[in-house]
């Protein structure tokens, strides 16, 4: 008989549980103050939902998703993140007709079969907010400001906000080719994971944690140098609004997000000293995701804290 928890999972004992409830309550109050409304999402979704939205070649789908075949032969998955699930719910409920501009949030456990290490577990709690139906820079700034306000209200000290632009369907393909060419040129210097990413998911080269790859990619082409005029104008506007609002951010040209649906603005909130995972939250813009899942062509931007 086994008397220990499953590897990568843990019990939340009373003292910590009380603190977690307080943090989630603070976050919920802040979200309501920003006019966000809660949606309760199921833990299980069709596996295809995440393969189509996150990306089949991402680490989450390839290596980390808890997926299994149901009795009827369909593939189900424990949710690894919340945005795809919320957008699915938004479309399925027909909310695009009644709420073409919607502020919605969710909270609860997510599951990823990552290698357990300090600060990282296979079951973790997230609270996330999505602003659907606005494509202006002000919406991006609102999401970043809201995420920062929640962290501050929850007592998180010394965090910083890092931001980048990932371009869009107009300018990213050329950048992707430039990154592939760089990877091919330096393939012998890359780790095994990065060698496999060159053709399938080259943006992930910028996010490798292996020190040799990190040093090498410092010389790689950056998306910021190849943004099209509309993407550059959008990025500049986001920065201007944040600056006018007194919100300090650090532009990190090498930042990427591990989910394929992101475009243009991407951001992370970083708190040092948390172990293997120093990002306490992140998000960005995902124009095209609603349409990809069968809804109208609505823009979207959001974040999750965990």
PDB file of C-alpha atoms in Angstrom:
ATOM      1  CA  UNK A   1       0.000   0.000   0.000  1.00  0.00           C
ATOM      2  CA  UNK A   2       1.382   3.411  -1.029  1.00  0.00           C
ATOM      3  CA  UNK A   3       1.193   6.192   1.558  1.00  0.00           C
ATOM      4  CA  UNK A   4       2.879   8.992  -0.384  1.00  0.00           C
ATOM      5  CA  UNK A   5       1.481  11.464  -2.908  1.00  0.00           C
ATOM      6  CA  UNK A   6       2.039  11.059  -6.641  1.00  0.00           C
ATOM      7  CA  UNK A   7       5.353  12.506  -7.831  1.00  0.00           C
ATOM      8  CA  UNK A   8       4.950  16.145  -8.755  1.00  0.00           C
ATOM      9  CA  UNK A   9       1.714  16.525  -6.781  1.00  0.00           C
ATOM     10  CA  UNK A  10       1.404  17.738  -3.205  1.00  0.00           C
ATOM     11  CA  UNK A  11      -1.012  18.358  -0.376  1.00  0.00           C
ATOM     12  CA  UNK A  12      -1.872  21.929   0.564  1.00  0.00           C
ATOM     13  CA  UNK A  13      -1.916  21.914   4.351  1.00  0.00           C
ATOM     14  CA  UNK A  14      -4.078  24.253   6.468  1.00  0.00           C
ATOM     15  CA  UNK A  15      -1.695  27.190   6.923  1.00  0.00           C
ATOM     16  CA  UNK A  16      -0.798  27.393   3.232  1.00  0.00           C
ATOM     17  CA  UNK A  17      -4.384  26.702   2.177  1.00  0.00           C
ATOM     18  CA  UNK A  18      -5.567  29.731   4.145  1.00  0.00           C
ATOM     19  CA  UNK A  19      -2.944  31.912   2.479  1.00  0.00           C
ATOM     20  CA  UNK A  20      -3.890  30.643  -0.982  1.00  0.00           C
ATOM     21  CA  UNK A  21      -7.568  31.359  -0.343  1.00  0.00           C
ATOM     22  CA  UNK A  22      -6.686  34.896   0.726  1.00  0.00           C
ATOM     23  CA  UNK A  23      -4.620  35.498  -2.427  1.00  0.00           C
ATOM     24  CA  UNK A  24      -7.362  34.142  -4.695  1.00  0.00           C
ATOM     25  CA  UNK A  25      -9.980  36.238  -2.884  1.00  0.00           C
ATOM     26  CA  UNK A  26      -7.863  39.370  -3.330  1.00  0.00           C
ATOM     27  CA  UNK A  27      -7.395  38.600  -7.031  1.00  0.00           C
ATOM     28  CA  UNK A  28     -11.120  37.954  -7.524  1.00  0.00           C
ATOM     29  CA  UNK A  29     -12.033  41.244  -5.833  1.00  0.00           C
ATOM     30  CA  UNK A  30      -9.600  43.108  -8.080  1.00  0.00           C
ATOM     31  CA  UNK A  31     -10.961  41.429 -11.210  1.00  0.00           C
ATOM     32  CA  UNK A  32     -14.551  42.278 -10.282  1.00  0.00           C
ATOM     33  CA  UNK A  33     -13.472  45.874  -9.687  1.00  0.00           C
ATOM     34  CA  UNK A  34     -12.139  45.864 -13.269  1.00  0.00           C
ATOM     35  CA  UNK A  35     -15.581  44.576 -14.452  1.00  0.00           C
ATOM     36  CA  UNK A  36     -14.449  40.989 -15.138  1.00  0.00           C
ATOM     37  CA  UNK A  37     -16.984  38.187 -14.582  1.00  0.00           C
ATOM     38  CA  UNK A  38     -16.106  34.646 -13.538  1.00  0.00           C
ATOM     39  CA  UNK A  39     -16.529  31.517 -15.654  1.00  0.00           C
ATOM     40  CA  UNK A  40     -16.118  28.087 -14.038  1.00  0.00           C
ATOM     41  CA  UNK A  41     -14.373  25.800 -16.512  1.00  0.00           C
ATOM     42  CA  UNK A  42     -14.255  21.968 -16.493  1.00  0.00           C
ATOM     43  CA  UNK A  43     -11.017  20.176 -15.675  1.00  0.00           C
ATOM     44  CA  UNK A  44     -11.408  17.889 -18.694  1.00  0.00           C
ATOM     45  CA  UNK A  45     -11.490  19.030 -22.318  1.00  0.00           C
ATOM     46  CA  UNK A  46     -11.111  17.336 -25.677  1.00  0.00           C
ATOM     47  CA  UNK A  47      -7.384  16.915 -26.300  1.00  0.00           C
ATOM     48  CA  UNK A  48      -7.764  18.411 -29.782  1.00  0.00           C
ATOM     49  CA  UNK A  49      -8.677  21.771 -28.242  1.00  0.00           C
ATOM     50  CA  UNK A  50      -5.159  22.234 -26.901  1.00  0.00           C
ATOM     51  CA  UNK A  51      -3.383  20.676 -29.888  1.00  0.00           C
ATOM     52  CA  UNK A  52      -5.157  23.140 -32.220  1.00  0.00           C
ATOM     53  CA  UNK A  53      -4.628  26.231 -30.092  1.00  0.00           C
ATOM     54  CA  UNK A  54      -1.443  25.785 -28.066  1.00  0.00           C
ATOM     55  CA  UNK A  55       0.284  24.033 -30.978  1.00  0.00           C
ATOM     56  CA  UNK A  56       1.083  20.394 -31.721  1.00  0.00           C
ATOM     57  CA  UNK A  57       4.850  21.039 -31.687  1.00  0.00           C
ATOM     58  CA  UNK A  58       4.893  22.817 -28.316  1.00  0.00           C
ATOM     59  CA  UNK A  59       6.415  21.166 -25.252  1.00  0.00           C
ATOM     60  CA  UNK A  60       3.044  21.338 -23.508  1.00  0.00           C
ATOM     61  CA  UNK A  61       1.259  19.207 -26.097  1.00  0.00           C
ATOM     62  CA  UNK A  62       4.179  16.949 -27.021  1.00  0.00           C
ATOM     63  CA  UNK A  63       5.566  16.225 -23.554  1.00  0.00           C
ATOM     64  CA  UNK A  64       3.513  17.679 -20.726  1.00  0.00           C
ATOM     65  CA  UNK A  65      -0.210  17.244 -21.340  1.00  0.00           C
ATOM     66  CA  UNK A  66      -2.059  14.609 -19.340  1.00  0.00           C
ATOM     67  CA  UNK A  67      -4.130  13.027 -22.115  1.00  0.00           C
ATOM     68  CA  UNK A  68      -5.925   9.695 -22.276  1.00  0.00           C
ATOM     69  CA  UNK A  69      -8.410   7.817 -24.428  1.00  0.00           C
ATOM     70  CA  UNK A  70     -11.966   7.713 -23.111  1.00  0.00           C
ATOM     71  CA  UNK A  71     -14.155   4.608 -23.369  1.00  0.00           C
ATOM     72  CA  UNK A  72     -15.708   5.878 -26.600  1.00  0.00           C
ATOM     73  CA  UNK A  73     -12.265   6.313 -28.169  1.00  0.00           C
ATOM     74  CA  UNK A  74     -12.146  10.108 -27.884  1.00  0.00           C
ATOM     75  CA  UNK A  75      -9.006  11.806 -26.596  1.00  0.00           C
ATOM     76  CA  UNK A  76      -9.496  13.772 -23.387  1.00  0.00           C
ATOM     77  CA  UNK A  77      -6.997  15.933 -21.533  1.00  0.00           C
ATOM     78  CA  UNK A  78      -6.667  17.547 -18.137  1.00  0.00           C
ATOM     79  CA  UNK A  79      -6.442  21.252 -18.914  1.00  0.00           C
ATOM     80  CA  UNK A  80      -2.833  22.512 -19.052  1.00  0.00           C
ATOM     81  CA  UNK A  81      -3.947  26.159 -19.313  1.00  0.00           C
ATOM     82  CA  UNK A  82      -7.126  28.201 -19.230  1.00  0.00           C
ATOM     83  CA  UNK A  83      -7.314  30.550 -22.232  1.00  0.00           C
ATOM     84  CA  UNK A  84      -8.260  27.918 -24.819  1.00  0.00           C
ATOM     85  CA  UNK A  85     -10.930  26.530 -22.473  1.00  0.00           C
ATOM     86  CA  UNK A  86     -12.410  29.953 -21.783  1.00  0.00           C
ATOM     87  CA  UNK A  87     -12.520  30.900 -25.463  1.00  0.00           C
ATOM     88  CA  UNK A  88     -14.183  27.537 -26.201  1.00  0.00           C
ATOM     89  CA  UNK A  89     -16.804  28.272 -23.512  1.00  0.00           C
ATOM     90  CA  UNK A  90     -17.312  31.812 -24.850  1.00  0.00           C
ATOM     91  CA  UNK A  91     -18.041  30.487 -28.336  1.00  0.00           C
ATOM     92  CA  UNK A  92     -20.111  27.485 -27.244  1.00  0.00           C
ATOM     93  CA  UNK A  93     -22.390  29.645 -25.082  1.00  0.00           C
ATOM     94  CA  UNK A  94     -22.985  32.103 -27.938  1.00  0.00           C
ATOM     95  CA  UNK A  95     -21.573  34.929 -25.860  1.00  0.00           C
ATOM     96  CA  UNK A  96     -20.106  36.625 -28.932  1.00  0.00           C
ATOM     97  CA  UNK A  97     -23.639  37.759 -29.822  1.00  0.00           C
ATOM     98  CA  UNK A  98     -24.495  39.192 -26.420  1.00  0.00           C
ATOM     99  CA  UNK A  99     -20.962  40.186 -25.379  1.00  0.00           C
ATOM    100  CA  UNK A 100     -18.865  41.134 -28.437  1.00  0.00           C
ATOM    101  CA  UNK A 101     -16.572  42.816 -25.899  1.00  0.00           C
ATOM    102  CA  UNK A 102     -16.231  40.548 -22.893  1.00  0.00           C
ATOM    103  CA  UNK A 103     -14.161  40.660 -19.707  1.00  0.00           C
ATOM    104  CA  UNK A 104     -14.051  37.170 -18.204  1.00  0.00           C
ATOM    105  CA  UNK A 105     -11.893  35.389 -15.655  1.00  0.00           C
ATOM    106  CA  UNK A 106     -11.338  31.865 -14.347  1.00  0.00           C
ATOM    107  CA  UNK A 107      -9.489  30.161 -11.529  1.00  0.00           C
ATOM    108  CA  UNK A 108      -8.586  26.626 -10.545  1.00  0.00           C
ATOM    109  CA  UNK A 109      -6.060  23.814 -11.013  1.00  0.00           C
ATOM    110  CA  UNK A 110      -4.053  23.178 -14.186  1.00  0.00           C
ATOM    111  CA  UNK A 111      -1.995  20.071 -14.980  1.00  0.00           C
ATOM    112  CA  UNK A 112       1.319  19.593 -16.786  1.00  0.00           C
ATOM    113  CA  UNK A 113       3.637  16.626 -16.604  1.00  0.00           C
ATOM    114  CA  UNK A 114       6.770  18.705 -16.143  1.00  0.00           C
ATOM    115  CA  UNK A 115       9.920  17.534 -14.382  1.00  0.00           C
ATOM    116  CA  UNK A 116       9.289  18.267 -10.695  1.00  0.00           C
ATOM    117  CA  UNK A 117      11.765  20.794  -9.304  1.00  0.00           C
ATOM    118  CA  UNK A 118      11.833  23.641  -6.834  1.00  0.00           C
ATOM    119  CA  UNK A 119       8.930  25.981  -7.471  1.00  0.00           C
ATOM    120  CA  UNK A 120       7.272  23.784 -10.093  1.00  0.00           C
ATOM    121  CA  UNK A 121       4.614  21.090  -9.689  1.00  0.00           C
ATOM    122  CA  UNK A 122       2.469  18.973 -11.994  1.00  0.00           C
ATOM    123  CA  UNK A 123      -0.725  20.365 -10.493  1.00  0.00           C
ATOM    124  CA  UNK A 124      -0.806  24.111  -9.912  1.00  0.00           C
ATOM    125  CA  UNK A 125      -3.416  26.797  -9.418  1.00  0.00           C
ATOM    126  CA  UNK A 126      -3.956  29.664 -11.833  1.00  0.00           C
ATOM    127  CA  UNK A 127      -6.220  32.666 -11.972  1.00  0.00           C
ATOM    128  CA  UNK A 128      -6.553  34.204 -15.406  1.00  0.00           C
ATOM    129  CA  UNK A 129      -8.361  37.071 -17.102  1.00  0.00           C
ATOM    130  CA  UNK A 130      -9.338  37.476 -20.752  1.00  0.00           C
ATOM    131  CA  UNK A 131     -10.469  40.604 -22.584  1.00  0.00           C
ATOM    132  CA  UNK A 132     -12.141  39.502 -25.818  1.00  0.00           C
ATOM    133  CA  UNK A 133     -13.272  41.816 -28.606  1.00  0.00           C
ATOM    134  CA  UNK A 134     -10.720  44.644 -28.493  1.00  0.00           C
ATOM    135  CA  UNK A 135      -7.638  44.923 -30.695  1.00  0.00           C
ATOM    136  CA  UNK A 136      -6.365  48.316 -29.492  1.00  0.00           C
ATOM    137  CA  UNK A 137      -3.172  48.932 -27.536  1.00  0.00           C
ATOM    138  CA  UNK A 138      -5.211  50.164 -24.583  1.00  0.00           C
ATOM    139  CA  UNK A 139      -6.563  46.656 -24.050  1.00  0.00           C
ATOM    140  CA  UNK A 140      -3.018  45.280 -23.822  1.00  0.00           C
ATOM    141  CA  UNK A 141      -2.076  47.978 -21.334  1.00  0.00           C
ATOM    142  CA  UNK A 142      -5.197  47.221 -19.294  1.00  0.00           C
ATOM    143  CA  UNK A 143      -4.237  43.539 -19.005  1.00  0.00           C
ATOM    144  CA  UNK A 144      -0.692  44.361 -17.942  1.00  0.00           C
ATOM    145  CA  UNK A 145      -1.884  46.955 -15.434  1.00  0.00           C
ATOM    146  CA  UNK A 146      -4.466  44.566 -13.994  1.00  0.00           C
ATOM    147  CA  UNK A 147      -1.930  41.754 -13.595  1.00  0.00           C
ATOM    148  CA  UNK A 148       0.461  44.123 -11.820  1.00  0.00           C
ATOM    149  CA  UNK A 149      -2.299  45.480  -9.560  1.00  0.00           C
ATOM    150  CA  UNK A 150      -3.285  41.960  -8.510  1.00  0.00           C
ATOM    151  CA  UNK A 151       0.302  41.073  -7.644  1.00  0.00           C
ATOM    152  CA  UNK A 152       0.739  44.256  -5.639  1.00  0.00           C
ATOM    153  CA  UNK A 153      -2.571  43.772  -3.808  1.00  0.00           C
ATOM    154  CA  UNK A 154      -1.583  40.178  -2.999  1.00  0.00           C
ATOM    155  CA  UNK A 155       1.620  41.394  -1.355  1.00  0.00           C
ATOM    156  CA  UNK A 156       4.106  40.306  -4.015  1.00  0.00           C
ATOM    157  CA  UNK A 157       7.168  42.521  -3.700  1.00  0.00           C
ATOM    158  CA  UNK A 158      10.000  43.316  -6.080  1.00  0.00           C
ATOM    159  CA  UNK A 159       8.485  41.847  -9.245  1.00  0.00           C
ATOM    160  CA  UNK A 160       9.245  43.292 -12.653  1.00  0.00           C
ATOM    161  CA  UNK A 161       7.257  43.305 -15.885  1.00  0.00           C
ATOM    162  CA  UNK A 162       8.986  42.192 -19.087  1.00  0.00           C
ATOM    163  CA  UNK A 163       7.402  42.808 -22.473  1.00  0.00           C
ATOM    164  CA  UNK A 164       8.027  42.059 -26.134  1.00  0.00           C
ATOM    165  CA  UNK A 165       6.222  42.007 -29.474  1.00  0.00           C
ATOM    166  CA  UNK A 166       5.910  38.687 -31.302  1.00  0.00           C
ATOM    167  CA  UNK A 167       4.679  40.222 -34.547  1.00  0.00           C
ATOM    168  CA  UNK A 168       1.733  38.855 -36.486  1.00  0.00           C
ATOM    169  CA  UNK A 169       0.929  36.798 -39.578  1.00  0.00           C
ATOM    170  CA  UNK A 170       2.358  39.525 -41.800  1.00  0.00           C
ATOM    171  CA  UNK A 171       5.832  39.880 -40.342  1.00  0.00           C
ATOM    172  CA  UNK A 172       6.448  36.734 -38.298  1.00  0.00           C
ATOM    173  CA  UNK A 173       6.938  34.299 -41.237  1.00  0.00           C
ATOM    174  CA  UNK A 174      10.009  36.199 -42.451  1.00  0.00           C
ATOM    175  CA  UNK A 175      11.375  36.304 -38.927  1.00  0.00           C
ATOM    176  CA  UNK A 176      10.750  32.591 -38.543  1.00  0.00           C
ATOM    177  CA  UNK A 177      12.834  31.911 -41.643  1.00  0.00           C
ATOM    178  CA  UNK A 178      15.652  34.101 -40.335  1.00  0.00           C
ATOM    179  CA  UNK A 179      15.614  32.166 -37.055  1.00  0.00           C
ATOM    180  CA  UNK A 180      15.601  28.815 -38.874  1.00  0.00           C
ATOM    181  CA  UNK A 181      18.596  29.927 -40.931  1.00  0.00           C
ATOM    182  CA  UNK A 182      20.443  30.980 -37.770  1.00  0.00           C
ATOM    183  CA  UNK A 183      19.654  27.644 -36.116  1.00  0.00           C
ATOM    184  CA  UNK A 184      20.878  25.664 -39.110  1.00  0.00           C
ATOM    185  CA  UNK A 185      24.085  27.676 -39.198  1.00  0.00           C
ATOM    186  CA  UNK A 186      24.787  26.938 -35.522  1.00  0.00           C
ATOM    187  CA  UNK A 187      23.192  23.496 -35.197  1.00  0.00           C
ATOM    188  CA  UNK A 188      26.357  21.905 -33.791  1.00  0.00           C
ATOM    189  CA  UNK A 189      26.300  24.357 -30.873  1.00  0.00           C
ATOM    190  CA  UNK A 190      22.691  23.685 -29.883  1.00  0.00           C
ATOM    191  CA  UNK A 191      21.352  21.183 -27.334  1.00  0.00           C
ATOM    192  CA  UNK A 192      19.391  18.168 -28.573  1.00  0.00           C
ATOM    193  CA  UNK A 193      16.015  19.762 -27.805  1.00  0.00           C
ATOM    194  CA  UNK A 194      16.887  22.913 -29.754  1.00  0.00           C
ATOM    195  CA  UNK A 195      18.113  20.903 -32.728  1.00  0.00           C
ATOM    196  CA  UNK A 196      14.678  19.312 -32.939  1.00  0.00           C
ATOM    197  CA  UNK A 197      13.014  22.723 -32.637  1.00  0.00           C
ATOM    198  CA  UNK A 198      14.814  24.378 -35.562  1.00  0.00           C
ATOM    199  CA  UNK A 199      12.319  23.265 -38.198  1.00  0.00           C
ATOM    200  CA  UNK A 200       9.228  22.592 -36.071  1.00  0.00           C
ATOM    201  CA  UNK A 201       9.124  25.478 -33.605  1.00  0.00           C
ATOM    202  CA  UNK A 202      12.111  27.819 -34.041  1.00  0.00           C
ATOM    203  CA  UNK A 203      10.777  30.522 -31.706  1.00  0.00           C
ATOM    204  CA  UNK A 204      11.409  28.117 -28.831  1.00  0.00           C
ATOM    205  CA  UNK A 205      15.139  28.400 -29.513  1.00  0.00           C
ATOM    206  CA  UNK A 206      14.949  31.768 -27.760  1.00  0.00           C
ATOM    207  CA  UNK A 207      13.460  30.223 -24.637  1.00  0.00           C
ATOM    208  CA  UNK A 208      15.952  27.409 -24.001  1.00  0.00           C
ATOM    209  CA  UNK A 209      17.272  27.216 -20.426  1.00  0.00           C
ATOM    210  CA  UNK A 210      20.568  25.490 -21.359  1.00  0.00           C
ATOM    211  CA  UNK A 211      23.348  28.004 -20.725  1.00  0.00           C
ATOM    212  CA  UNK A 212      25.188  27.345 -24.002  1.00  0.00           C
ATOM    213  CA  UNK A 213      22.027  27.879 -26.028  1.00  0.00           C
ATOM    214  CA  UNK A 214      21.139  31.010 -24.072  1.00  0.00           C
ATOM    215  CA  UNK A 215      24.566  32.491 -24.830  1.00  0.00           C
ATOM    216  CA  UNK A 216      24.371  31.547 -28.513  1.00  0.00           C
ATOM    217  CA  UNK A 217      20.873  32.951 -28.986  1.00  0.00           C
ATOM    218  CA  UNK A 218      22.063  36.318 -27.736  1.00  0.00           C
ATOM    219  CA  UNK A 219      23.459  36.766 -31.250  1.00  0.00           C
ATOM    220  CA  UNK A 220      20.297  35.522 -33.017  1.00  0.00           C
ATOM    221  CA  UNK A 221      18.011  37.839 -35.014  1.00  0.00           C
ATOM    222  CA  UNK A 222      15.253  39.363 -32.896  1.00  0.00           C
ATOM    223  CA  UNK A 223      11.608  39.897 -33.771  1.00  0.00           C
ATOM    224  CA  UNK A 224      11.783  43.569 -32.824  1.00  0.00           C
ATOM    225  CA  UNK A 225      14.110  44.246 -35.740  1.00  0.00           C
ATOM    226  CA  UNK A 226      11.651  42.793 -38.263  1.00  0.00           C
ATOM    227  CA  UNK A 227       8.255  44.046 -37.098  1.00  0.00           C
ATOM    228  CA  UNK A 228       5.938  45.350 -39.796  1.00  0.00           C
ATOM    229  CA  UNK A 229       4.762  48.947 -39.441  1.00  0.00           C
ATOM    230  CA  UNK A 230       1.346  48.125 -37.857  1.00  0.00           C
ATOM    231  CA  UNK A 231       2.951  45.796 -35.275  1.00  0.00           C
ATOM    232  CA  UNK A 232       5.636  48.331 -34.453  1.00  0.00           C
ATOM    233  CA  UNK A 233       3.043  51.091 -34.053  1.00  0.00           C
ATOM    234  CA  UNK A 234       0.944  48.834 -31.796  1.00  0.00           C
ATOM    235  CA  UNK A 235       3.959  47.949 -29.652  1.00  0.00           C
ATOM    236  CA  UNK A 236       5.017  51.585 -29.343  1.00  0.00           C
ATOM    237  CA  UNK A 237       1.475  52.577 -28.345  1.00  0.00           C
ATOM    238  CA  UNK A 238       1.368  49.931 -25.606  1.00  0.00           C
ATOM    239  CA  UNK A 239       4.644  51.215 -24.190  1.00  0.00           C
ATOM    240  CA  UNK A 240       3.460  54.825 -24.365  1.00  0.00           C
ATOM    241  CA  UNK A 241       0.215  54.063 -22.508  1.00  0.00           C
ATOM    242  CA  UNK A 242       2.039  52.121 -19.808  1.00  0.00           C
ATOM    243  CA  UNK A 243       4.572  54.922 -19.397  1.00  0.00           C
ATOM    244  CA  UNK A 244       1.810  57.513 -19.124  1.00  0.00           C
ATOM    245  CA  UNK A 245       0.166  55.325 -16.473  1.00  0.00           C
ATOM    246  CA  UNK A 246       3.357  55.123 -14.439  1.00  0.00           C
ATOM    247  CA  UNK A 247       3.838  51.399 -15.025  1.00  0.00           C
ATOM    248  CA  UNK A 248       7.485  50.453 -15.478  1.00  0.00           C
ATOM    249  CA  UNK A 249       8.279  47.659 -17.925  1.00  0.00           C
ATOM    250  CA  UNK A 250      11.455  46.143 -19.337  1.00  0.00           C
ATOM    251  CA  UNK A 251      11.525  45.372 -23.062  1.00  0.00           C
ATOM    252  CA  UNK A 252      13.105  41.914 -23.485  1.00  0.00           C
ATOM    253  CA  UNK A 253      13.600  41.263 -27.229  1.00  0.00           C
ATOM    254  CA  UNK A 254      14.200  37.520 -26.738  1.00  0.00           C
ATOM    255  CA  UNK A 255      10.936  36.842 -24.890  1.00  0.00           C
ATOM    256  CA  UNK A 256       8.634  34.252 -26.422  1.00  0.00           C
ATOM    257  CA  UNK A 257       5.595  32.497 -25.035  1.00  0.00           C
ATOM    258  CA  UNK A 258       5.236  28.716 -25.140  1.00  0.00           C
ATOM    259  CA  UNK A 259       1.805  28.780 -26.784  1.00  0.00           C
ATOM    260  CA  UNK A 260       1.333  29.205 -30.515  1.00  0.00           C
ATOM    261  CA  UNK A 261      -1.733  31.440 -30.370  1.00  0.00           C
ATOM    262  CA  UNK A 262       0.113  34.514 -29.097  1.00  0.00           C
ATOM    263  CA  UNK A 263       0.795  37.473 -31.410  1.00  0.00           C
ATOM    264  CA  UNK A 264       2.005  41.027 -30.975  1.00  0.00           C
ATOM    265  CA  UNK A 265       2.167  41.860 -27.243  1.00  0.00           C
ATOM    266  CA  UNK A 266       3.629  39.253 -24.890  1.00  0.00           C
ATOM    267  CA  UNK A 267       4.544  39.907 -21.269  1.00  0.00           C
ATOM    268  CA  UNK A 268       5.693  38.184 -18.088  1.00  0.00           C
ATOM    269  CA  UNK A 269       5.821  39.121 -14.422  1.00  0.00           C
ATOM    270  CA  UNK A 270       9.098  37.988 -12.879  1.00  0.00           C
ATOM    271  CA  UNK A 271       9.902  37.560  -9.183  1.00  0.00           C
ATOM    272  CA  UNK A 272      13.415  36.388  -8.388  1.00  0.00           C
ATOM    273  CA  UNK A 273      14.229  33.635  -5.904  1.00  0.00           C
ATOM    274  CA  UNK A 274      11.343  31.262  -6.582  1.00  0.00           C
ATOM    275  CA  UNK A 275      13.472  28.402  -7.885  1.00  0.00           C
ATOM    276  CA  UNK A 276      13.201  26.899 -11.360  1.00  0.00           C
ATOM    277  CA  UNK A 277      10.160  28.982 -12.237  1.00  0.00           C
ATOM    278  CA  UNK A 278      10.618  32.700 -11.561  1.00  0.00           C
ATOM    279  CA  UNK A 279       7.679  33.835 -13.719  1.00  0.00           C
ATOM    280  CA  UNK A 280       4.654  34.331 -11.485  1.00  0.00           C
ATOM    281  CA  UNK A 281       2.443  35.196 -14.427  1.00  0.00           C
ATOM    282  CA  UNK A 282       2.308  36.082 -18.065  1.00  0.00           C
ATOM    283  CA  UNK A 283       0.092  36.636 -21.035  1.00  0.00           C
ATOM    284  CA  UNK A 284      -0.382  38.509 -24.243  1.00  0.00           C
ATOM    285  CA  UNK A 285      -2.483  39.095 -27.296  1.00  0.00           C
ATOM    286  CA  UNK A 286      -4.122  36.210 -29.194  1.00  0.00           C
ATOM    287  CA  UNK A 287      -5.934  37.725 -32.185  1.00  0.00           C
ATOM    288  CA  UNK A 288      -7.258  34.903 -34.368  1.00  0.00           C
ATOM    289  CA  UNK A 289      -7.863  32.376 -31.600  1.00  0.00           C
ATOM    290  CA  UNK A 290     -11.629  32.945 -31.405  1.00  0.00           C
ATOM    291  CA  UNK A 291     -11.983  32.506 -35.176  1.00  0.00           C
ATOM    292  CA  UNK A 292      -9.728  29.437 -35.135  1.00  0.00           C
ATOM    293  CA  UNK A 293     -12.122  27.735 -32.728  1.00  0.00           C
ATOM    294  CA  UNK A 294     -15.145  28.496 -34.919  1.00  0.00           C
ATOM    295  CA  UNK A 295     -16.238  31.848 -33.533  1.00  0.00           C
ATOM    296  CA  UNK A 296     -16.274  35.304 -35.128  1.00  0.00           C
ATOM    297  CA  UNK A 297     -13.033  37.083 -35.970  1.00  0.00           C
ATOM    298  CA  UNK A 298     -12.555  38.782 -32.604  1.00  0.00           C
ATOM    299  CA  UNK A 299      -9.294  39.885 -31.059  1.00  0.00           C
ATOM    300  CA  UNK A 300      -8.274  38.974 -27.532  1.00  0.00           C
ATOM    301  CA  UNK A 301      -5.687  39.641 -24.860  1.00  0.00           C
ATOM    302  CA  UNK A 302      -5.237  38.211 -21.383  1.00  0.00           C
ATOM    303  CA  UNK A 303      -2.965  36.758 -18.725  1.00  0.00           C
ATOM    304  CA  UNK A 304      -2.704  34.116 -16.025  1.00  0.00           C
ATOM    305  CA  UNK A 305      -1.075  34.246 -12.612  1.00  0.00           C
ATOM    306  CA  UNK A 306      -0.052  31.039 -10.867  1.00  0.00           C
TER     307      UNK A 306
END
